[in-house]
Coordinates of C-alpha atoms and ligand atoms in Angstrom, one line a residue:
M17 CA 0.0 0.0 -0.1
G18 CA 1.2 3.7 -0.6
P19 CA 2.6 5.8 2.2
V20 CA 0.0 6.8 4.6
A21 CA -0.2 10.7 4.1
P22 CA 1.3 12.7 7.0
V23 CA -1.1 15.1 9.0
A24 CA 0.1 18.7 10.5
P25 CA 1.7 17.5 14.0
D26 CA -0.5 18.8 17.2
D27 CA -3.3 20.0 15.0
P28 CA -6.3 19.3 17.2
A29 CA -8.3 18.5 14.0
A30 CA -5.6 15.9 12.8
A31 CA -7.3 13.0 13.4
R32 CA -10.6 13.8 12.2
G33 CA -11.9 11.2 9.7
V34 CA -9.0 8.8 10.3
S35 CA -11.4 5.8 10.3
R36 CA -12.9 6.5 6.7
R37 CA -9.6 7.6 5.4
T38 CA -7.9 4.4 6.6
Q39 CA -10.7 1.8 5.7
S40 CA -11.0 3.6 2.1
E41 CA -7.2 3.6 1.3
I42 CA -7.0 -0.1 2.7
Y43 CA -10.1 -1.2 0.6
R44 CA -8.9 0.7 -2.6
A45 CA -5.5 -1.0 -2.7
G46 CA -7.4 -4.2 -2.3
I47 CA -9.0 -3.7 -5.7
S48 CA -5.6 -3.8 -7.1
G49 CA -4.7 -7.2 -5.4
T50 CA -2.8 -5.1 -2.5
R51 CA -3.1 -6.4 1.1
P52 CA -1.7 -4.6 4.1
R53 CA 2.1 -5.3 4.4
V54 CA 1.2 -4.6 8.2
P55 CA -1.4 -6.9 9.5
V56 CA -4.3 -5.4 11.1
D57 CA -5.4 -8.1 13.4
A58 CA -3.2 -7.7 16.6
V59 CA -2.3 -11.5 16.7
D60 CA -1.1 -11.7 13.1
L61 CA 0.8 -8.3 13.9
E62 CA 2.8 -10.1 16.5
R63 CA 3.5 -13.2 14.1
A64 CA 4.5 -11.0 11.3
A65 CA 6.9 -9.4 13.6
E66 CA 8.1 -12.6 14.8
K67 CA 9.3 -13.5 11.1
A68 CA 10.7 -10.1 10.6
L69 CA 12.9 -10.0 13.6
S70 CA 15.8 -12.1 15.1
A71 CA 15.2 -14.8 17.6
E72 CA 16.8 -12.6 20.4
A73 CA 15.0 -9.3 19.1
F74 CA 11.4 -11.1 19.1
A75 CA 11.9 -12.5 22.4
Y76 CA 13.2 -9.4 24.0
I77 CA 10.3 -7.3 22.5
A78 CA 7.4 -9.9 22.9
G79 CA 8.7 -11.7 26.1
G80 CA 7.8 -10.9 29.9
A81 CA 8.6 -12.2 33.3
G82 CA 8.5 -15.5 34.7
A83 CA 5.7 -17.7 33.3
E84 CA 4.0 -14.3 31.6
R85 CA 0.9 -14.7 33.4
T86 CA 1.0 -10.9 34.0
M87 CA 1.2 -10.4 30.4
R88 CA -1.8 -12.8 29.7
A89 CA -3.7 -11.1 32.5
N90 CA -3.2 -7.6 30.9
T91 CA -5.1 -8.4 27.8
A92 CA -7.7 -10.6 29.3
A93 CA -8.7 -7.9 31.5
F94 CA -10.3 -6.2 28.6
D95 CA -12.6 -9.2 28.0
R96 CA -14.3 -8.4 31.3
W97 CA -16.0 -5.3 29.8
Q98 CA -18.4 -4.9 27.0
V99 CA -19.0 -1.6 25.0
W100 CA -22.7 -0.7 25.5
P101 CA -23.6 1.0 22.1
R102 CA -26.5 3.7 22.1
P103 CA -27.7 4.5 18.3
L104 CA -29.9 7.3 17.1
R105 CA -27.3 10.1 18.2
D106 CA -25.5 12.4 15.9
V107 CA -21.9 11.2 15.8
S108 CA -21.3 12.6 12.3
A109 CA -18.3 15.1 13.6
R110 CA -16.3 13.0 15.9
D111 CA -13.6 14.7 17.5
L112 CA -10.7 12.3 19.3
S113 CA -9.0 15.4 21.0
I114 CA -8.2 15.3 24.6
D115 CA -6.4 17.5 27.0
L116 CA -3.2 16.6 28.8
L117 CA -0.4 18.5 30.5
G118 CA -1.9 22.0 29.7
R119 CA -2.2 21.3 25.8
R120 CA -5.0 20.1 23.5
R121 CA -4.1 17.2 21.9
P122 CA -5.3 15.4 18.5
T123 CA -5.9 12.1 19.9
P124 CA -5.8 10.1 23.4
L125 CA -2.6 8.2 22.4
L126 CA 0.5 8.2 23.3
L127 CA 3.7 6.0 22.6
A128 CA 5.0 4.3 25.6
P129 CA 8.9 4.5 26.0
L130 CA 10.6 1.2 24.5
G131 CA 14.3 0.9 24.6
V132 CA 16.4 -0.7 22.3
M133 CA 14.3 -0.3 19.4
E134 CA 17.8 -0.7 17.2
M135 CA 16.9 -4.5 17.7
A136 CA 13.7 -3.9 15.7
H137 CA 15.1 -1.4 13.0
G138 CA 18.2 0.5 12.0
E139 CA 16.5 3.7 12.5
A140 CA 14.9 2.9 15.7
D141 CA 13.6 6.0 17.9
L142 CA 14.1 8.2 14.9
A143 CA 11.4 6.3 12.8
V144 CA 9.3 6.1 15.6
A145 CA 9.3 9.9 16.5
R146 CA 8.8 10.6 12.9
A147 CA 5.7 8.4 12.5
A148 CA 4.3 9.3 15.8
A149 CA 4.7 13.2 14.8
S150 CA 2.9 12.4 11.5
L151 CA -0.1 11.6 13.5
G152 CA -0.1 14.1 16.3
I153 CA 0.8 11.4 18.8
P154 CA 3.3 12.5 21.7
Y155 CA 6.2 10.2 21.7
T156 CA 7.6 9.0 25.2
L157 CA 11.7 8.7 24.4
S158 CA 13.0 6.2 26.6
N159 CA 16.3 6.3 28.7
Q160 CA 17.1 3.2 27.0
A161 CA 17.0 4.5 23.7
S162 CA 19.1 3.8 20.8
F163 CA 19.8 7.5 19.6
P164 CA 20.6 10.6 21.7
M165 CA 17.4 12.6 22.8
E166 CA 18.9 15.7 21.1
Q167 CA 18.9 13.5 17.4
V168 CA 15.6 12.3 18.0
A169 CA 14.6 16.0 18.7
A170 CA 16.1 17.3 15.6
A171 CA 14.3 14.7 13.5
T172 CA 11.0 15.8 14.8
S173 CA 11.6 19.3 16.3
T174 CA 8.0 20.7 16.4
A175 CA 6.6 17.5 17.7
S176 CA 5.6 16.6 21.3
R177 CA 7.9 14.3 23.2
L178 CA 8.2 13.2 26.9
F179 CA 11.6 12.2 28.5
Q180 CA 11.4 8.9 30.3
L181 CA 14.0 8.7 33.3
Y182 CA 15.3 5.4 34.9
W183 CA 16.4 6.7 38.2
S184 CA 20.1 6.0 38.2
A185 CA 22.4 5.5 40.8
S186 CA 24.1 8.5 40.1
D187 CA 22.4 11.9 41.2
E188 CA 24.9 13.8 38.5
L189 CA 23.8 11.6 36.2
N190 CA 20.0 12.2 36.6
A191 CA 20.3 15.8 36.7
S192 CA 22.2 15.8 33.5
L193 CA 19.5 13.8 31.6
L194 CA 16.7 16.0 32.7
R195 CA 18.8 19.2 32.0
R196 CA 19.2 17.9 28.4
A197 CA 15.6 16.8 28.1
E198 CA 14.5 20.2 29.0
A199 CA 16.9 21.8 26.6
S200 CA 15.9 19.6 23.7
G201 CA 12.3 20.6 24.1
C202 CA 10.6 17.6 25.8
D203 CA 6.9 18.4 27.3
A204 CA 7.6 16.4 30.6
I205 CA 9.4 13.8 32.4
V206 CA 8.4 10.2 33.2
V207 CA 9.9 8.7 35.9
T208 CA 9.6 4.9 35.7
L209 CA 9.4 2.9 39.1
D210 CA 8.7 -0.7 38.4
T211 CA 12.4 -1.4 37.3
H212 CA 14.7 -0.9 40.0
L213 CA 15.7 -4.4 39.5
L214 CA 15.5 -6.1 36.3
G215 CA 12.7 -8.6 35.8
W216 CA 13.1 -12.3 35.7
R217 CA 12.7 -12.4 31.8
T218 CA 12.3 -16.2 30.9
R219 CA 13.0 -15.9 27.3
D220 CA 16.0 -13.6 27.2
L221 CA 17.6 -15.8 30.2
D222 CA 17.1 -18.9 27.8
L223 CA 18.9 -17.1 24.9
A224 CA 21.5 -15.9 27.5
Y225 CA 20.9 -12.2 25.7
L226 CA 20.4 -8.8 27.4
P227 CA 21.1 -5.9 24.7
F228 CA 22.8 -3.8 27.1
T229 CA 25.4 -5.9 27.9
R230 CA 26.6 -5.9 23.9
G231 CA 26.6 -1.9 24.3
L232 CA 22.9 -1.5 22.5
G233 CA 20.4 0.8 24.1
I234 CA 22.6 3.0 25.8
A235 CA 22.6 6.0 23.8
Q236 CA 21.2 8.3 25.9
Y237 CA 24.2 7.4 28.4
T238 CA 27.5 7.2 26.1
S239 CA 26.3 10.9 24.8
D240 CA 26.1 12.3 28.3
P241 CA 28.9 14.6 29.7
V242 CA 28.5 13.4 33.2
F243 CA 28.3 9.4 32.1
Q244 CA 31.3 10.2 30.0
Q245 CA 33.2 11.6 33.0
L246 CA 32.3 8.6 35.0
V247 CA 33.6 6.3 32.4
R248 CA 37.2 8.2 32.1
E249 CA 37.4 8.0 35.7
R250 CA 36.6 4.3 36.2
V251 CA 39.3 3.7 33.3
R252 CA 41.9 5.8 35.1
T253 CA 41.0 4.5 38.8
A254 CA 40.8 0.9 38.1
P255 CA 41.8 0.0 34.6
D256 CA 41.0 -3.6 35.2
A257 CA 37.1 -2.6 35.7
A258 CA 36.8 -1.9 32.3
A259 CA 36.8 -5.8 31.6
P260 CA 34.1 -7.8 32.6
A261 CA 34.3 -9.4 36.0
A262 CA 34.7 -13.1 36.5
P263 CA 33.5 -15.4 35.1
A264 CA 35.8 -15.1 32.3
V265 CA 34.3 -14.8 28.8
R266 CA 35.3 -17.7 26.4
L267 CA 36.7 -16.3 23.2
T268 CA 34.6 -17.5 20.6
P269 CA 33.5 -16.0 16.9
K270 CA 30.4 -14.6 18.7
T271 CA 32.7 -12.9 21.4
V272 CA 34.7 -11.3 18.8
A273 CA 31.4 -10.0 16.8
A274 CA 30.2 -8.6 20.1
G275 CA 33.5 -6.9 20.8
V276 CA 33.4 -5.1 17.4
K277 CA 29.7 -4.2 18.2
I278 CA 30.8 -2.6 21.6
A279 CA 33.5 -0.8 20.0
R280 CA 31.2 0.6 17.0
K281 CA 29.1 2.0 19.9
G282 CA 31.9 3.3 21.5
A283 CA 32.5 5.9 19.5
A284 CA 30.4 8.1 21.5
V285 CA 32.8 8.0 24.3
T286 CA 36.0 7.9 22.7
G287 CA 35.2 10.4 20.0
S288 CA 37.1 8.2 17.4
R289 CA 35.2 6.7 14.4
S290 CA 37.7 4.2 13.8
V291 CA 36.7 0.4 14.5
R292 CA 40.3 -0.2 15.3
D293 CA 41.1 2.5 17.8
N294 CA 37.8 1.7 19.4
L295 CA 38.5 -1.9 19.7
R296 CA 42.2 -0.6 21.2
S297 CA 40.4 1.7 23.7
P298 CA 39.3 0.3 27.0
L299 CA 36.3 3.2 27.1
P300 CA 33.7 1.5 25.0
R301 CA 33.6 -1.9 27.2
A302 CA 34.0 0.7 30.5
A303 CA 31.0 2.4 29.1
V304 CA 28.9 -0.9 29.3
E305 CA 30.1 -1.9 32.7
T306 CA 29.8 1.5 33.9
F307 CA 26.0 1.5 32.5
L308 CA 25.4 -1.9 34.4
D309 CA 26.6 -0.3 37.6
V310 CA 24.5 3.1 37.4
F311 CA 21.3 2.0 35.4
S312 CA 19.2 1.9 38.5
T313 CA 18.8 2.0 42.2
P314 CA 16.5 -0.4 44.3
A315 CA 17.2 2.0 47.2
L316 CA 14.8 4.7 45.9
T317 CA 11.9 6.0 48.2
W318 CA 9.3 8.6 47.9
E319 CA 11.3 11.0 49.8
D320 CA 13.9 11.0 46.8
L321 CA 11.3 12.0 44.5
A322 CA 11.6 15.7 45.9
R323 CA 15.2 15.9 44.4
A324 CA 13.7 15.6 40.6
R325 CA 11.9 19.0 41.3
E326 CA 15.6 20.5 41.7
W327 CA 16.6 19.0 38.5
T328 CA 13.6 20.1 36.3
T329 CA 11.2 22.8 35.9
L330 CA 9.0 20.2 33.8
P331 CA 5.8 18.6 34.8
I332 CA 7.0 15.0 36.3
I333 CA 4.5 12.0 35.8
L334 CA 5.2 8.5 37.6
K335 CA 5.1 5.4 35.6
G336 CA 4.5 2.1 37.4
I337 CA 1.8 2.9 39.7
V338 CA -0.7 0.3 40.3
H339 CA -2.1 0.8 43.9
P340 CA -4.3 3.5 44.7
D341 CA -2.6 4.4 47.7
D342 CA 0.6 5.1 45.5
A343 CA -1.7 7.3 43.2
I344 CA -2.5 9.4 46.2
R345 CA 0.8 9.5 47.6
A346 CA 2.1 10.7 44.4
L347 CA -0.3 13.6 44.5
D348 CA 0.7 14.4 48.1
V349 CA 4.3 14.5 46.9
G350 CA 3.0 17.2 44.1
M351 CA 3.6 14.7 41.1
D352 CA 1.8 16.3 37.9
G353 CA 0.5 12.9 36.5
I354 CA 0.4 9.3 37.1
W355 CA 1.0 6.2 34.5
I356 CA -0.7 3.1 35.4
S357 CA 1.5 0.5 34.0
N358 CA 3.0 -2.9 35.1
H359 CA 5.8 -2.6 32.3
G360 CA 3.7 -4.8 30.1
G361 CA 4.2 -7.8 32.3
R362 CA 8.1 -7.7 32.1
Q363 CA 8.8 -7.1 35.6
I364 CA 6.5 -9.5 38.3
D365 CA 5.1 -12.8 37.1
Q366 CA 1.4 -12.9 38.3
S367 CA 1.1 -9.4 39.2
V368 CA -1.8 -7.1 39.1
P369 CA -3.5 -6.4 35.5
T370 CA -3.5 -2.8 34.9
L371 CA -7.2 -2.4 33.7
A372 CA -8.4 -4.2 37.0
V373 CA -7.1 -1.3 39.2
L374 CA -7.9 1.6 36.6
P375 CA -11.6 2.3 38.1
T376 CA -10.4 2.5 41.7
I377 CA -7.5 4.4 41.0
A378 CA -9.4 7.1 38.7
D379 CA -11.7 7.2 41.5
R380 CA -9.3 8.1 44.2
V381 CA -7.7 10.5 42.0
A382 CA -10.7 12.2 40.8
G383 CA -9.4 14.1 38.0
R384 CA -6.9 16.0 40.0
V385 CA -4.1 15.1 37.8
P386 CA -4.1 13.0 34.3
I387 CA -3.9 9.4 34.1
V388 CA -2.0 7.6 31.4
F389 CA -2.9 3.9 31.2
D390 CA -0.8 1.3 29.5
S391 CA -0.2 -2.6 29.1
G392 CA -2.1 -5.0 27.2
V393 CA -3.7 -2.3 24.7
R394 CA -4.3 -4.2 21.4
Q395 CA -7.0 -2.4 19.4
G396 CA -8.8 0.8 19.2
S397 CA -11.7 -0.8 21.4
D398 CA -9.0 -1.5 24.2
A399 CA -8.1 1.8 24.3
F400 CA -11.8 3.0 24.1
I401 CA -12.4 0.8 27.4
A402 CA -9.5 2.3 29.2
L403 CA -10.5 5.8 28.5
A404 CA -14.3 5.1 29.8
L405 CA -12.9 3.7 32.9
G406 CA -11.2 7.0 33.9
A407 CA -7.7 7.0 31.9
T408 CA -7.0 10.4 30.4
A409 CA -4.8 9.0 27.8
V410 CA -3.5 5.7 26.8
A411 CA -0.3 4.4 26.1
I412 CA 0.8 2.2 23.0
G413 CA 3.7 -0.4 23.5
R414 CA 4.7 -3.8 21.9
P415 CA 2.2 -3.0 19.0
Y416 CA 4.2 -0.1 17.5
A417 CA 7.6 -1.9 18.1
Y418 CA 6.2 -4.9 15.8
G419 CA 5.3 -2.3 13.2
L420 CA 8.6 -1.0 13.4
G421 CA 10.3 -4.7 12.9
I422 CA 8.1 -5.1 9.9
A423 CA 8.3 -2.0 7.8
G424 CA 10.3 0.5 9.7
E425 CA 8.7 4.2 10.2
E426 CA 6.1 3.3 7.8
G427 CA 5.1 0.2 10.0
V428 CA 4.8 2.0 13.0
R429 CA 2.5 4.6 11.2
E430 CA 0.3 2.0 9.9
V431 CA -0.2 0.4 13.3
L432 CA -0.9 3.8 14.8
R433 CA -3.3 4.8 12.2
N434 CA -5.3 1.1 12.4
L435 CA -5.5 2.0 16.1
L436 CA -6.9 5.4 15.6
A437 CA -9.2 4.2 13.0
E438 CA -10.7 1.5 15.1
L439 CA -11.0 4.0 18.4
D440 CA -12.8 6.4 16.1
I441 CA -15.1 3.8 14.8
T442 CA -15.9 2.5 18.3
L443 CA -16.5 5.9 19.7
G444 CA -19.3 6.4 16.9
L445 CA -20.8 3.4 16.9
A446 CA -21.2 3.3 20.7
G447 CA -22.8 6.8 20.2
H448 CA -20.1 9.3 21.3
A449 CA -18.7 12.0 19.3
T450 CA -16.0 12.9 21.8
F451 CA -14.0 11.4 24.9
A452 CA -15.6 14.1 27.4
E453 CA -18.9 12.3 27.1
V454 CA -17.5 8.8 27.4
G455 CA -17.7 7.3 31.0
R456 CA -18.3 3.9 32.7
D457 CA -22.0 3.9 31.7
A458 CA -20.5 3.6 28.1
L459 CA -19.5 0.0 29.3
R460 CA -21.1 -3.1 30.9
A461 CA -19.3 -5.3 33.0
A462 CA -19.3 -8.8 30.9
Ligands
LIG505 C1 9.2 -1.4 27.4 N1 8.8 -0.8 28.5 C2 9.6 0.2 29.0 N2 9.1 1.0 29.8 C3 10.1 2.2 30.4 O1 9.6 2.9 31.1 N3 11.4 2.4 29.6 C4 11.7 1.6 28.8 O2 12.8 1.9 28.4 C5 11.1 0.5 28.3 N4 11.5 -0.4 27.4 C6 10.6 -1.5 27.0 C7 11.1 -2.2 26.1 C8 10.5 -3.5 25.2 C9 10.7 -4.0 24.2 C10 8.9 -3.3 25.9 C11 7.9 -4.4 25.2 C12 8.5 -2.4 26.9 C13 7.4 -1.0 28.7 C14 6.6 -0.1 28.4 O3 6.9 1.5 28.5 C15 5.0 -0.1 28.5 O4 4.8 -0.3 29.8 C16 4.8 -1.6 28.2 O5 5.2 -1.7 26.8 C17 3.0 -1.8 28.1 O6 2.5 -3.0 28.1 P1 2.3 -3.6 26.2 O7 1.2 -2.9 26.0 O8 3.1 -3.5 25.4 O9 2.1 -5.2 26.5

């Protein structure tokens, strides 16, 4: 199918008519025998991505913690709700726009932060950012992205972006990352709270593959002056610490290939483009080891959050809230929004499915701050249900990574456009013209 026509970013009217345009494009292309390259069906989309990606990339993106029961519960939770349609209302002029963080947004969708998208496609975050911008959807750039935030900003300068922080063990590094986010034009900071330890990810463990140990997904760090200083200090004070600690790595063709990859990625810390120089330099290896040391801190508490206020003037949203008491505590400590998420079931096996706790949290928050919702959203109708249960905005995760793996920027755009089209159709068929009208009475408990 031909390229999807871009729309003006952040135009509140941008999403109007998205369902009719999408259906028309798909069915017209079908007349000449062309079917969508990116499957519309969510299960087929995942299967197509599995074919397009390496075993390691697919495992990393699709996998969850333990027996993946949280992941299944996240999607199953949507089956407990039904859309309750009300016909004979004029829904000819539907408007998908919402208010979020002081701005009118064309759609109620956001892109969740997904790290290491270079595993899905070489253009990674640049492709995702462009696709999101073309549909007026704000993009949350991950702390584990594959391109520095300034480069993503340059690719989509006028589009709305948020920066997601993993609170590092180094406060100087946290402050530096937030300074850069503000300077590069982000709208808000999203602090992710549920990854102070890396989840027990069965598929990655069975493949013995963690991208960060190969220098992938650490571009925000290697491009950061504070991090670069930490790396140089490490090499200066303890030259042996640049090498991985025991057990010793066996030298095989795969070890050599991984070493070359780390050396290539090391250009950001050595300042040299020569692979030979970077292979000889201890800095690239030290960058990986430094990252593994400072990536997160399990000692983080509510009291620490106050420091983030000193590091940025941007609004702060807490991601990874699943308990109503924590939502209220976030309000008490002056946070500007909460993001209900269980990290797509990647952290705890048999954890609380997010949709199950959304109504209670929404009741307790009572509109005082916006609520972003994610984990398990696979279709436009899922997004409708989450919005009806009290979410202000709905974040999309894995589906856009699948689109990226299948067809790069265009693949992301098709996935997002399909989600928006189905959301628009669901809104209209349910008998509503705006999300302001959609409350719990738009649903029935199954
Ligand atoms: C994530 N997620 C995530 N979250 C975050 O705060 N920072 C990150 O860097 C990442 N990285 C990441 C990589 C991959 C491959 C996945 C699948 C997820 C979690 C993400 O933001 C979101 O919470 C989940 O993706 C939502 O679940 P579903 O809808 O994708 O199942």
